[in-house]
Amino acid sequence: MTKHKILLIIGGGIAAYKALELIRRAQDRGYEVTVIMTKAAEQFVTPLSVSTLAKGKLYANLFDPHEEMDVGHIRLSRQADIVVIAPATADLMAKMAHGLADDLATATLLANDRPVLIAPGMNPKMWDHPAAKRNRAQLAEDGVHFVGPTSGEMAEANEAGTGRMAEPAAILDAVDGLLRPSQHGLLSGKHVLITAGPTHEPIDPVRYIANRSSGKQGYAIAAAAHAAGAEVTLVTGPVHLNAPEGVEVVAVETARQMKQAVVDALPADIAIMCAAVADWRTASAADQKQKKDGSGTPPVLELTENPDILHHVAREADPRPALVIGFAAETDHLIEHATAKRLRKGCDWLVANDVSQEGVMGGDTNSVHLIRDQGIDAWPKADKQAVANRLVSEIIQHFQ
Ligand code: PMT
């Protein structure tokens, strides 16, 4: 792997001790690590330990007369390929969301133009606080990438919930995922066909059956596949997203239109069916808006099954794409249901996501299991672009 540079910001939380392991493991993977510690972080790990592991590349002071001679906070971010914050405390995230810059860490972040990956680590009550939710929504909108937090026992006695910082290996997997798309060209010559978003099934001219899919996961995969050099066709249901650059977008509304667009776009080398296709539509949509008739009795909607696009691509398309990847949105018995779905639909890989989790369907993060013949891999919770990048990396490896 090319030697990439990580600028690691260690925040002041109990999980700061894991930052030492993170530095070591990052170096094992060939990364060069420079560290900024906040004042609070120094309460949890000693600058001497960090400096020793980081081979002296440790900075802490915004007003260091030597470092600031050449505007150190600007230089530090410019020298990095990615900025990683671990642990990202509630305080640090709040400062980032509001653009505060009162120490070296926050001044560097405000002056930064590199990708930022944060590994939040805090008490579950803080993570669930409305202010913390507002701040992370703002950070996601600003393009900040997330890995974790995970659920489990906290350092505080009798406290459990979501808030544990992701493990160093998971953080580095996310870093790999974000930096790998720079391996441009590895999918060149391949046609990747992707579906994304929901379908809308009309009830009458003004009403429809839909679901909460935003299209973000499928669009992120399209962007990652394009970045890897593929020719990408994205068949999308109705969403509020900009078309990814360089991707051919076919916009549809219903499942039947989506199936037709997919059939028209074949042949493909790789098919990734990420859309949340409505399983049913109304048996016959009304031509006129349905009105209340004053009887108090609501109309009965008769439903009929939609075509199964993934099943068609995996089992009937001729020529069949060499790699067919389905998704499964489950709310319970994730692995059991998704494993059965992979066999039923006939796809090669299946990406299973638990849509009962906050932020998966419609949101910015996903935590998935990749189910293949060779086994099941659990990926840490991360933002959808990181999940997409990793999926594309797996595809690249598959074809190498
Ligand atoms: O769009 P986002 O907000 O980013 O959310 C992403 C997501 C949660 C929607 C996505 O990651 C996901 O899980 N997509 C699949 C949703 C789904 O419809 O799952 P399913 O278990 O109902 O379907 C299984 C597979 O069959 C999917 O690949 C689906 O595209 C496909 N399918 C389903 C029904 C149908 N009639 N035709 C299909 O092709």
Short mmCIF file of N, CA and C and ligand atoms in Angstrom, two decimals, residues 212-217 273-279 307-310 326-330 341 345 353 355 360-362 366 384, ligand 1:
data_model
loop_
_atom_site.label_atom_id
_atom_site.label_comp_id
_atom_site.label_asym_id
_atom_site.label_seq_id
_atom_site.Cartn_x
_atom_site.Cartn_y
_atom_site.Cartn_z
N ARG A 212 -38.60 4.43 3.49
CA ARG A 212 -37.72 5.50 3.98
C ARG A 212 -36.35 5.54 3.31
N SER A 213 -36.11 4.75 2.28
CA SER A 213 -34.78 4.77 1.65
C SER A 213 -34.49 6.15 1.05
N SER A 214 -33.27 6.64 1.33
CA SER A 214 -32.87 7.96 0.83
C SER A 214 -32.05 7.86 -0.46
N GLY A 215 -31.56 6.65 -0.75
CA GLY A 215 -30.68 6.48 -1.90
C GLY A 215 -29.21 6.69 -1.56
N LYS A 216 -28.92 7.15 -0.32
CA LYS A 216 -27.53 7.53 0.00
C LYS A 216 -26.55 6.37 -0.16
N GLN A 217 -26.97 5.16 0.30
CA GLN A 217 -26.03 4.04 0.23
C GLN A 217 -25.72 3.68 -1.23
N MET A 273 -27.66 -4.46 -6.29
CA MET A 273 -29.07 -4.09 -6.16
C MET A 273 -29.32 -3.55 -4.76
N CYS A 274 -29.14 -2.24 -4.63
CA CYS A 274 -29.23 -1.60 -3.31
C CYS A 274 -30.59 -0.93 -3.09
N ALA A 275 -31.41 -0.87 -4.14
CA ALA A 275 -32.69 -0.16 -4.00
C ALA A 275 -33.62 -0.88 -3.03
N ALA A 276 -34.43 -0.09 -2.36
CA ALA A 276 -35.48 -0.65 -1.50
C ALA A 276 -36.75 -0.69 -2.36
N VAL A 277 -36.83 -1.78 -3.13
CA VAL A 277 -37.94 -1.91 -4.09
C VAL A 277 -39.20 -2.33 -3.32
N ALA A 278 -40.31 -1.66 -3.60
CA ALA A 278 -41.55 -2.05 -2.92
C ALA A 278 -41.93 -3.46 -3.35
N ASP A 279 -42.18 -4.32 -2.37
CA ASP A 279 -42.54 -5.70 -2.72
C ASP A 279 -43.92 -5.76 -3.36
N PRO A 307 -42.46 -7.26 -9.59
CA PRO A 307 -41.41 -8.16 -10.07
C PRO A 307 -40.19 -8.08 -9.15
N ASP A 308 -39.49 -9.18 -8.99
CA ASP A 308 -38.28 -9.18 -8.18
C ASP A 308 -37.08 -8.96 -9.10
N ILE A 309 -36.51 -7.77 -9.03
CA ILE A 309 -35.45 -7.38 -9.98
C ILE A 309 -34.17 -8.16 -9.70
N LEU A 310 -33.81 -8.26 -8.44
CA LEU A 310 -32.58 -8.99 -8.08
C LEU A 310 -32.69 -10.44 -8.53
N GLY A 326 -26.72 -8.50 -3.77
CA GLY A 326 -28.00 -8.01 -3.27
C GLY A 326 -27.82 -7.36 -1.91
N PHE A 327 -28.80 -6.62 -1.50
CA PHE A 327 -28.84 -6.06 -0.15
C PHE A 327 -30.03 -6.68 0.57
N ALA A 328 -29.99 -6.71 1.87
CA ALA A 328 -31.17 -7.14 2.62
C ALA A 328 -31.40 -6.17 3.76
N ALA A 329 -32.60 -5.62 3.79
CA ALA A 329 -32.97 -4.72 4.88
C ALA A 329 -33.81 -5.54 5.85
N GLU A 330 -33.27 -5.79 7.03
CA GLU A 330 -33.97 -6.64 8.00
C GLU A 330 -34.16 -5.88 9.31
N LYS A 341 -32.27 -15.27 2.30
CA LYS A 341 -32.61 -14.41 1.15
C LYS A 341 -31.56 -14.57 0.04
N LYS A 345 -32.75 -15.69 -3.63
CA LYS A 345 -32.67 -14.78 -4.78
C LYS A 345 -31.57 -15.18 -5.75
N ASN A 353 -28.18 -5.39 6.14
CA ASN A 353 -28.15 -4.29 7.13
C ASN A 353 -29.39 -4.33 8.02
N VAL A 355 -32.05 -2.55 9.58
CA VAL A 355 -32.67 -1.23 9.41
C VAL A 355 -33.49 -0.80 10.63
N VAL A 360 -29.75 4.09 9.72
CA VAL A 360 -29.42 3.22 8.59
C VAL A 360 -30.31 3.58 7.39
N MET A 361 -31.61 3.35 7.51
CA MET A 361 -32.47 3.65 6.37
C MET A 361 -32.81 5.14 6.40
N GLY A 362 -32.35 5.86 5.41
CA GLY A 362 -32.60 7.30 5.36
C GLY A 362 -31.47 8.11 5.96
N ASN A 366 -24.20 3.16 8.32
CA ASN A 366 -24.67 1.79 8.10
C ASN A 366 -23.73 0.84 8.83
N LYS A 384 -21.92 5.93 5.17
CA LYS A 384 -22.25 5.12 4.00
C LYS A 384 -21.17 5.17 2.92
O1 PMT B 1 -31.22 4.37 0.73
P1 PMT B 1 -30.60 4.53 2.10
O2 PMT B 1 -31.39 5.46 3.00
O3 PMT B 1 -29.15 4.89 2.01
O4 PMT B 1 -30.67 3.11 2.85
C1 PMT B 1 -29.96 2.04 2.31
C2 PMT B 1 -30.79 0.75 2.38
C3 PMT B 1 -31.05 0.39 3.83
C4 PMT B 1 -32.12 0.93 1.64
C5 PMT B 1 -29.94 -0.33 1.64
O5 PMT B 1 -28.72 -0.50 2.32
C6 PMT B 1 -30.68 -1.65 1.56
O6 PMT B 1 -30.73 -2.44 2.48
N1 PMT B 1 -31.30 -1.91 0.39
C7 PMT B 1 -32.17 -3.07 0.16
C8 PMT B 1 -33.52 -2.77 0.71
C9 PMT B 1 -34.50 -3.88 0.44
O7 PMT B 1 -35.45 -3.68 -0.28
O8 PMT B 1 -34.24 -5.00 1.01
P2 PMT B 1 -35.12 -6.35 0.81
O9 PMT B 1 -34.63 -7.24 1.86
O10 PMT B 1 -36.57 -6.02 0.78
O11 PMT B 1 -34.71 -6.84 -0.64
C10 PMT B 1 -33.65 -7.75 -0.85
C11 PMT B 1 -32.98 -7.48 -2.18
O12 PMT B 1 -33.90 -7.71 -3.24
C12 PMT B 1 -32.47 -6.08 -2.37
O13 PMT B 1 -31.25 -6.16 -3.06
C13 PMT B 1 -33.53 -5.39 -3.21
O14 PMT B 1 -32.99 -4.36 -4.03
C14 PMT B 1 -34.02 -6.56 -4.06
N2 PMT B 1 -35.43 -6.49 -4.46
C15 PMT B 1 -36.43 -6.51 -3.54
C16 PMT B 1 -37.74 -6.52 -3.97
C17 PMT B 1 -38.01 -6.49 -5.36
N3 PMT B 1 -39.26 -6.48 -5.79
N4 PMT B 1 -37.02 -6.47 -6.24
C18 PMT B 1 -35.73 -6.46 -5.83
O15 PMT B 1 -34.81 -6.44 -6.64
#
